[in-house]
Amino acid sequence: MTATSSTQPKQTIRLAPKYGIPLVLFLAGVPLLLVQPWIGFVIEVFGLFLTVQTATIRLEFTDTALDVYRSEQLIRRFPYQEWLNWEIFWSPVPILFYFREQQSIHFLPIIFDAKMLASCLEERIPKDSSV
């Protein structure tokens, strides 16, 4: 019975967007505009960029892969079998998601639900099996 339950398909999960990092960057850029206009401007633009990304990019965990969508269009698929390692950086306030495949390394800002991200990763690619 255990073998049967482990081969059952997992539920597809689409992560909810979280605007925390873009909002913090945008708000931090406002006072910097007064003190260091160029640095403030760069931070403001980056905050706006992340806001657009948060509104349009979605991560979806399927049975076999992490799918990345822009609006409703699939733009990239990352099969779990090719993953070597993953990490969510800075536990108190997760800000960066890293994962490594056989051929490449990826970094994504945490612009989605970090708790659900960690839960999905542990379920589909447990840490003890990734090296």
Coordinates of N, CA and C in Angstrom, one line a residue:
M1 N 0.8 -1.2 0.0 CA 0.0 0.0 0.0 C 0.9 1.3 0.0
T2 N 1.9 1.3 0.7 CA 2.8 2.4 0.8 C 3.3 2.8 -0.6
A3 N 3.7 1.8 -1.4 CA 4.3 2.0 -2.7 C 3.2 2.6 -3.6
T4 N 2.0 2.2 -3.5 CA 0.9 2.8 -4.3 C 0.7 4.3 -3.9
S5 N 0.7 4.6 -2.6 CA 0.4 6.0 -2.3 C 1.6 6.9 -2.7
S6 N 2.8 6.4 -2.7 CA 3.9 7.2 -3.1 C 4.0 7.5 -4.6
T7 N 3.3 6.7 -5.4 CA 3.3 6.9 -6.9 C 2.1 7.7 -7.3
Q8 N 1.2 8.0 -6.4 CA 0.0 8.8 -6.8 C 0.5 10.2 -7.2
P9 N -0.2 10.8 -8.2 CA 0.3 12.2 -8.6 C 0.1 13.2 -7.4
K10 N 1.0 14.1 -7.4 CA 0.9 15.2 -6.4 C 0.0 16.3 -7.0
Q11 N -0.6 17.0 -6.1 CA -1.4 18.1 -6.5 C -0.6 19.2 -7.1
T12 N -1.0 19.8 -8.3 CA -0.3 21.0 -8.8 C -0.6 22.2 -8.0
I13 N 0.5 22.9 -7.6 CA 0.3 24.1 -6.7 C 0.9 25.3 -7.4
R14 N 0.1 26.4 -7.5 CA 0.6 27.6 -8.0 C 0.8 28.6 -6.9
L15 N 2.0 29.1 -6.7 CA 2.3 30.0 -5.6 C 1.7 31.3 -5.7
A16 N 1.2 31.8 -4.6 CA 0.5 33.2 -4.6 C 1.6 34.2 -4.6
P17 N 1.4 35.4 -5.3 CA 2.3 36.5 -5.3 C 2.4 37.1 -3.9
K18 N 3.6 37.6 -3.6 CA 3.8 38.4 -2.4 C 4.6 39.7 -2.8
Y19 N 4.1 40.8 -2.4 CA 4.7 42.1 -2.9 C 5.6 42.7 -1.8
G20 N 6.1 42.0 -0.8 CA 6.9 42.5 0.3 C 8.2 43.1 -0.2
I21 N 9.0 42.4 -0.9 CA 10.3 42.9 -1.3 C 10.2 44.0 -2.2
P22 N 9.3 44.0 -3.3 CA 9.2 45.2 -4.1 C 8.8 46.4 -3.4
L23 N 7.8 46.2 -2.4 CA 7.3 47.4 -1.7 C 8.4 48.0 -0.8
V24 N 9.2 47.1 -0.1 CA 10.3 47.6 0.8 C 11.3 48.4 -0.1
L25 N 11.7 47.8 -1.2 CA 12.6 48.5 -2.1 C 12.1 49.8 -2.6
F26 N 10.9 49.8 -3.0 CA 10.3 51.1 -3.5 C 10.2 52.1 -2.4
L27 N 9.8 51.7 -1.2 CA 9.7 52.7 0.0 C 11.1 53.1 0.4
A28 N 12.1 52.2 0.4 CA 13.4 52.6 0.8 C 14.1 53.6 -0.2
G29 N 13.7 53.5 -1.5 CA 14.2 54.4 -2.5 C 13.7 55.8 -2.3
V30 N 12.6 56.1 -1.7 CA 12.0 57.4 -1.6 C 13.0 58.3 -0.8
P31 N 13.4 58.0 0.4 CA 14.3 58.9 1.1 C 15.7 59.0 0.5
L32 N 16.1 57.9 -0.2 CA 17.4 57.9 -0.9 C 17.4 58.9 -2.0
L33 N 16.2 59.2 -2.6 CA 16.1 60.1 -3.7 C 16.5 61.5 -3.2
L34 N 16.3 61.8 -2.0 CA 16.6 63.1 -1.4 C 18.1 63.2 -1.0
V35 N 18.7 62.1 -0.6 CA 20.1 62.1 -0.2 C 21.0 61.7 -1.3
Q36 N 20.8 60.7 -2.0 CA 21.6 60.2 -3.1 C 20.7 59.9 -4.3
P37 N 20.4 60.9 -5.1 CA 19.4 60.8 -6.2 C 19.6 59.6 -7.1
W38 N 20.8 59.4 -7.5 CA 21.1 58.3 -8.5 C 20.8 56.9 -7.8
I39 N 21.3 56.7 -6.6 CA 21.1 55.4 -5.9 C 19.6 55.2 -5.7
G40 N 18.9 56.3 -5.2 CA 17.5 56.2 -5.0 C 16.7 55.9 -6.2
F41 N 17.1 56.5 -7.3 CA 16.5 56.3 -8.6 C 16.6 54.8 -9.0
V42 N 17.9 54.3 -8.9 CA 18.1 52.9 -9.3 C 17.3 51.9 -8.4
I43 N 17.2 52.2 -7.1 CA 16.4 51.3 -6.2 C 14.9 51.4 -6.5
E44 N 14.5 52.7 -6.8 CA 13.1 52.8 -7.2 C 12.7 52.0 -8.5
V45 N 13.6 52.1 -9.5 CA 13.4 51.4 -10.8 C 13.4 49.9 -10.5
F46 N 14.3 49.4 -9.7 CA 14.4 48.0 -9.4 C 13.1 47.6 -8.6
G47 N 12.7 48.4 -7.7 CA 11.4 48.1 -7.0 C 10.2 48.0 -7.9
L48 N 10.1 48.9 -8.9 CA 9.1 48.9 -9.9 C 9.2 47.7 -10.8
F49 N 10.4 47.3 -11.2 CA 10.6 46.1 -12.0 C 10.1 44.9 -11.2
L50 N 10.5 44.8 -10.0 CA 10.1 43.6 -9.2 C 8.5 43.6 -9.0
T51 N 7.9 44.8 -8.9 CA 6.5 44.8 -8.8 C 5.8 44.3 -10.0
V52 N 6.3 44.6 -11.2 CA 5.8 44.1 -12.4 C 6.0 42.6 -12.5
Q53 N 7.2 42.1 -12.1 CA 7.5 40.7 -12.1 C 6.5 40.0 -11.2
T54 N 6.3 40.5 -10.0 CA 5.4 39.9 -9.0 C 4.0 39.8 -9.6
A55 N 3.6 40.8 -10.3 CA 2.2 40.8 -10.9 C 2.1 39.8 -12.0
T56 N 3.2 39.5 -12.7 CA 3.0 38.7 -13.9 C 3.6 37.3 -13.9
I57 N 4.7 37.1 -13.0 CA 5.3 35.8 -13.0 C 4.7 34.9 -12.0
R58 N 4.5 33.6 -12.3 CA 3.9 32.6 -11.4 C 4.8 31.4 -11.5
L59 N 5.0 30.8 -10.3 CA 5.7 29.5 -10.2 C 4.6 28.4 -9.9
E60 N 4.7 27.3 -10.7 CA 3.7 26.2 -10.5 C 4.5 24.9 -10.3
F61 N 4.2 24.2 -9.2 CA 4.8 23.0 -8.9 C 3.9 21.9 -9.4
T62 N 4.3 21.1 -10.4 CA 3.6 20.0 -10.9 C 4.2 18.7 -10.4
D63 N 3.7 17.6 -10.9 CA 4.2 16.2 -10.5 C 5.7 16.1 -10.9
T64 N 6.1 16.7 -12.0 CA 7.5 16.4 -12.5 C 8.4 17.6 -12.7
A65 N 7.8 18.8 -12.5 CA 8.7 20.0 -12.8 C 8.2 21.2 -12.1
L66 N 9.1 22.2 -12.0 CA 8.7 23.5 -11.6 C 8.5 24.3 -12.9
D67 N 7.3 24.8 -13.1 CA 6.9 25.5 -14.3 C 6.9 27.0 -14.0
V68 N 7.4 27.8 -14.9 CA 7.4 29.3 -14.7 C 6.5 29.9 -15.8
Y69 N 5.5 30.7 -15.3 CA 4.6 31.3 -16.3 C 4.7 32.8 -16.2
R70 N 4.6 33.4 -17.4 CA 4.4 34.9 -17.4 C 3.0 35.1 -17.9
S71 N 2.2 35.7 -17.0 CA 0.7 35.8 -17.2 C 0.2 34.3 -17.3
E72 N -0.3 33.9 -18.4 CA -0.8 32.5 -18.4 C 0.1 31.7 -19.4
Q73 N 1.2 32.2 -19.9 CA 2.0 31.5 -20.9 C 3.2 30.9 -20.2
L74 N 3.4 29.6 -20.4 CA 4.5 28.8 -19.9 C 5.8 29.3 -20.6
I75 N 6.8 29.8 -19.8 CA 8.0 30.3 -20.4 C 9.2 29.4 -20.1
R76 N 9.1 28.6 -19.0 CA 10.2 27.7 -18.7 C 9.8 26.5 -17.9
R77 N 10.3 25.4 -18.1 CA 10.1 24.2 -17.2 C 11.4 23.7 -16.7
F78 N 11.4 23.4 -15.4 CA 12.6 22.9 -14.7 C 12.3 21.5 -14.1
P79 N 12.6 20.4 -14.8 CA 12.3 19.1 -14.3 C 13.0 18.8 -13.0
Y80 N 12.3 18.2 -12.0 CA 13.0 17.9 -10.8 C 14.1 17.0 -10.9
Q81 N 14.1 16.1 -11.8 CA 15.1 15.1 -12.0 C 16.5 15.7 -12.3
E82 N 16.5 16.9 -12.8 CA 17.7 17.6 -13.1 C 18.3 18.5 -12.0
W83 N 17.5 18.6 -10.9 CA 17.9 19.5 -9.8 C 19.0 18.8 -9.0
L84 N 20.0 19.6 -8.6 CA 21.1 19.1 -7.7 C 21.0 19.6 -6.3
N85 N 20.5 20.9 -6.2 CA 20.4 21.5 -4.9 C 19.5 22.7 -4.9
W86 N 19.0 23.1 -3.8 CA 18.2 24.3 -3.7 C 18.3 24.9 -2.3
E87 N 18.1 26.2 -2.2 CA 18.2 26.9 -0.9 C 17.3 28.1 -0.9
I88 N 16.7 28.5 0.2 CA 16.0 29.7 0.4 C 16.9 30.5 1.4
F89 N 17.4 31.7 0.9 CA 18.3 32.4 1.7 C 17.6 33.4 2.7
W90 N 18.2 33.5 3.8 CA 17.9 34.4 5.0 C 16.5 34.0 5.6
S91 N 16.5 33.0 6.4 CA 15.3 32.5 7.0 C 14.4 33.5 7.7
P92 N 14.9 34.5 8.5 CA 14.0 35.4 9.2 C 13.1 36.1 8.2
V93 N 13.6 36.6 7.1 CA 12.8 37.2 6.1 C 13.4 36.7 4.7
P94 N 12.8 35.7 4.2 CA 13.3 35.1 2.9 C 13.3 36.1 1.8
I95 N 14.5 36.3 1.2 CA 14.6 37.3 0.1 C 15.1 36.7 -1.2
L96 N 15.7 35.5 -1.2 CA 16.3 34.9 -2.4 C 16.1 33.4 -2.4
F97 N 15.7 32.9 -3.6 CA 15.6 31.5 -3.8 C 16.6 31.1 -4.8
Y98 N 17.4 30.1 -4.5 CA 18.5 29.6 -5.3 C 18.2 28.1 -5.6
F99 N 18.4 27.7 -6.9 CA 18.4 26.3 -7.2 C 19.4 26.0 -8.3
R100 N 20.0 24.8 -8.2 CA 21.0 24.4 -9.2 C 20.5 23.2 -9.9
E101 N 20.6 23.3 -11.2 CA 20.3 22.1 -12.1 C 21.7 21.5 -12.6
Q102 N 21.6 20.5 -13.3 CA 22.8 19.9 -13.9 C 23.6 20.8 -14.8
Q103 N 22.9 21.7 -15.5 CA 23.5 22.5 -16.5 C 23.6 24.0 -16.1
S104 N 22.8 24.4 -15.0 CA 22.8 25.9 -14.7 C 22.4 26.1 -13.3
I105 N 22.6 27.4 -12.9 CA 22.3 27.9 -11.6 C 21.2 29.0 -11.8
H106 N 20.3 29.0 -10.8 CA 19.2 30.0 -10.9 C 19.0 30.7 -9.6
F107 N 18.8 32.0 -9.6 CA 18.5 32.8 -8.5 C 17.2 33.6 -8.8
L108 N 16.2 33.5 -7.8 CA 15.0 34.3 -8.0 C 14.7 35.0 -6.7
P109 N 14.3 36.3 -6.8 CA 13.8 37.0 -5.6 C 12.5 36.4 -5.1
I110 N 12.3 36.4 -3.8 CA 11.1 35.9 -3.2 C 10.0 36.8 -3.5
I111 N 9.3 36.6 -4.6 CA 8.1 37.5 -4.9 C 6.8 36.6 -4.9
F112 N 6.9 35.6 -4.1 CA 5.8 34.6 -4.0 C 5.8 34.1 -2.5
D113 N 4.8 33.3 -2.2 CA 4.7 32.8 -0.8 C 5.8 31.9 -0.4
A114 N 6.7 32.4 0.4 CA 8.0 31.7 0.8 C 7.7 30.4 1.6
K115 N 6.7 30.4 2.4 CA 6.3 29.2 3.2 C 5.8 28.1 2.3
M116 N 5.0 28.5 1.4 CA 4.4 27.5 0.4 C 5.6 27.0 -0.5
L117 N 6.5 27.9 -0.9 CA 7.6 27.5 -1.7 C 8.4 26.4 -1.0
A118 N 8.8 26.7 0.3 CA 9.6 25.7 1.0 C 8.9 24.4 1.2
S119 N 7.6 24.5 1.4 CA 6.8 23.3 1.6 C 6.8 22.4 0.3
C120 N 6.6 23.1 -0.8 CA 6.6 22.4 -2.1 C 7.9 21.8 -2.4
L121 N 9.0 22.5 -2.1 CA 10.3 22.0 -2.4 C 10.6 20.8 -1.5
E122 N 10.3 20.9 -0.3 CA 10.5 19.7 0.6 C 9.8 18.5 0.2
E123 N 8.6 18.7 -0.3 CA 7.7 17.6 -0.7 C 8.2 17.0 -2.0
R124 N 8.7 17.8 -3.0 CA 9.1 17.3 -4.3 C 10.6 17.0 -4.5
I125 N 11.4 17.8 -3.8 CA 12.8 17.6 -3.9 C 13.4 17.7 -2.4
P126 N 13.2 16.7 -1.6 CA 13.7 16.8 -0.3 C 15.2 17.1 -0.2
K127 N 15.6 17.8 0.8 CA 17.0 18.2 1.0 C 17.9 17.0 1.1
D128 N 17.5 16.0 1.8 CA 18.4 14.9 2.0 C 18.7 14.1 0.7
S129 N 17.8 14.3 -0.3 CA 18.1 13.6 -1.6 C 18.8 14.5 -2.6
S130 N 18.9 15.8 -2.3 CA 19.6 16.7 -3.2 C 21.0 16.9 -2.8
V131 N 21.9 16.9 -3.7 CA 23.3 17.1 -3.4 C 24.0 18.0 -4.4

